[in-house]
XYZ file of C-alpha atoms in Angstrom:
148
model
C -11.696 10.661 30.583
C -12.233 7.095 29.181
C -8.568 7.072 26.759
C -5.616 6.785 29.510
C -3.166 5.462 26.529
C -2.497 5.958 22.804
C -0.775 4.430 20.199
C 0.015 5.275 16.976
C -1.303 2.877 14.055
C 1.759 2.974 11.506
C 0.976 0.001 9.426
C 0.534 -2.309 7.573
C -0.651 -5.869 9.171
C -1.444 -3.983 12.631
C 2.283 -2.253 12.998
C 2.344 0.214 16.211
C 4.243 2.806 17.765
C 4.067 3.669 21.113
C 5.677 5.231 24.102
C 4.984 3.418 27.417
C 6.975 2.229 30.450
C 9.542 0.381 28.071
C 9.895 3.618 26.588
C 9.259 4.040 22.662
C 8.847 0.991 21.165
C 6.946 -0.963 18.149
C 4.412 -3.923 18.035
C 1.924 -5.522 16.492
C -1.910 -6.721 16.481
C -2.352 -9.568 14.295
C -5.334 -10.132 12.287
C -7.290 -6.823 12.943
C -7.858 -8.096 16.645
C -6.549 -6.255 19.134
C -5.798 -8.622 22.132
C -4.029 -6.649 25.091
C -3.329 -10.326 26.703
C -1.532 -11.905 23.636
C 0.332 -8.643 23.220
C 2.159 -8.283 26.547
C 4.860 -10.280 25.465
C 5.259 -7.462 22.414
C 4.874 -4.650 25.312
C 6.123 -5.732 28.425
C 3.809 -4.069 30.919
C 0.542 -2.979 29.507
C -2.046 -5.112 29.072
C -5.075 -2.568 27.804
C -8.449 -2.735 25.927
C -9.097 -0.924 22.595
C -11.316 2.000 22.926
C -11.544 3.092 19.851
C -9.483 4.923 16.892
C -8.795 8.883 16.310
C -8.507 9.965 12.791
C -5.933 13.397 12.623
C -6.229 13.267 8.525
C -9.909 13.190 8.619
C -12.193 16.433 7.902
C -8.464 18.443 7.012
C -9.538 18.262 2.682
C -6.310 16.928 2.149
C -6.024 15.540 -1.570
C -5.096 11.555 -1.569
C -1.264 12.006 -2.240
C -1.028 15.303 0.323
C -2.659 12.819 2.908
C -0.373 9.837 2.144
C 2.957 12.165 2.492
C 1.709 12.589 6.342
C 0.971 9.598 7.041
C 4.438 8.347 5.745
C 6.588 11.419 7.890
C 4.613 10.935 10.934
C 5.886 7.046 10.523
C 8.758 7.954 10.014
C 8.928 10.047 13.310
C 7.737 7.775 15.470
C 10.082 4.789 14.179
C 13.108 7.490 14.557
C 11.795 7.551 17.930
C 12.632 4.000 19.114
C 14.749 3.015 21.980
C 14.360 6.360 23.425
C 13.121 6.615 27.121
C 9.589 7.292 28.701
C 9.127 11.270 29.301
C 7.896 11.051 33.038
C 7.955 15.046 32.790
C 4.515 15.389 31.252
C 5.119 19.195 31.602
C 7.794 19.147 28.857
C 6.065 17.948 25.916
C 8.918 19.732 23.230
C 11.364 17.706 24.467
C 12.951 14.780 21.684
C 15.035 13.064 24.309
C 11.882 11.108 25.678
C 8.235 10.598 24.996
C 5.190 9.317 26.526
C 1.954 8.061 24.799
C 0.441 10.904 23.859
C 3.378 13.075 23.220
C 4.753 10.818 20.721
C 1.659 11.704 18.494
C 1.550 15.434 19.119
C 5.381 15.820 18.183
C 4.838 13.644 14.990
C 1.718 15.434 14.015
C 2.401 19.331 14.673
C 4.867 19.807 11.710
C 1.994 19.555 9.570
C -0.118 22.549 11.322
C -1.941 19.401 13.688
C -2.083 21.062 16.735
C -3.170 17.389 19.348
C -3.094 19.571 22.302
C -5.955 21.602 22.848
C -4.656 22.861 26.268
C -8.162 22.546 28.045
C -8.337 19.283 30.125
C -7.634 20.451 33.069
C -8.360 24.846 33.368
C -7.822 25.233 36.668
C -4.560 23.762 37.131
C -1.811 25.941 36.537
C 0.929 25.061 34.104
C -1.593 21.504 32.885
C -2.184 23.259 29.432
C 1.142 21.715 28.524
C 0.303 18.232 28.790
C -0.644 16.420 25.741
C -3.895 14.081 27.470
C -4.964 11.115 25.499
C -8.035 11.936 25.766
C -7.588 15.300 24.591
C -6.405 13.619 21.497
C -9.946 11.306 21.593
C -11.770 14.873 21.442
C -9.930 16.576 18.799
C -9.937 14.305 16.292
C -12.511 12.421 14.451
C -13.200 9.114 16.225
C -14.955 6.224 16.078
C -15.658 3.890 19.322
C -14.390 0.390 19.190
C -17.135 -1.990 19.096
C -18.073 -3.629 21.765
């Protein structure tokens, strides 16, 4: 698909969470630009382009304060979740002990009933409905591409 790589927007002032080949780590975009370049310093080896942004919360009829409780605990999750390794075993997404990008999400999400894996990127290969995809996560959430 077009999304290879996810982060997780944690706020405020462009504050990020994500699990890449420096393992779990934070950064941030300043001023509401996201600049892959200017960033590498923050992420070591990835140097991407913003595609666009998935919404989990939207279309669920959470009430304000219901939605702001998530959004605070899957935070928290992810920032418990610094410092710890890169999962390279894609087909273990339960694990705690490592994450990668997309996995980091699923895990924070799914104790509040937000299933991110779908299990149908890849059908005909057996055992692939384990792996959390980013773009899986693209397709089941509300989105909205980045401009261009």
């Amino acid at each position: 698909g077009d999304v290879d790589h996810i982060v997780v927007y944690i706020g405020p002032g462009g504050r990020c969470v994500e699990a890449g080949g420096s393992g779990v780590i934070t950064f941030s975009f300043e001023g509401g630009t996201w600049d892959g370049t200017r960033m590498l310093p923050q992420r070591g080896v990835l140097v991407d382009t913003l595609y666009g942004v998935a919404y989990p919360l939207q279309s669920r009829n959470l009430n304000p304060a219901e939605e702001r409780r998530i959004r605070l605990e899957v935070a928290a999750y992810c920032l418990a979740q610094v410092g710890k390794p890169y999962n390279l075993n894609f087909l273990n997404p339960d694990t705690d002990e490592a994450f990668y990008c997309s996995q980091l999400a699923y895990k924070a999400y799914l104790p509040h009933q937000i299933n991110l894996n779908s299990g149908r990127m890849m059908p005909t290969l057996p055992a692939t409905e384990a792996i959390i995809f980013p773009q899986e996560i693209w397709d089941v959430c509300a989105h909205e591409k980045a401009r261009e």
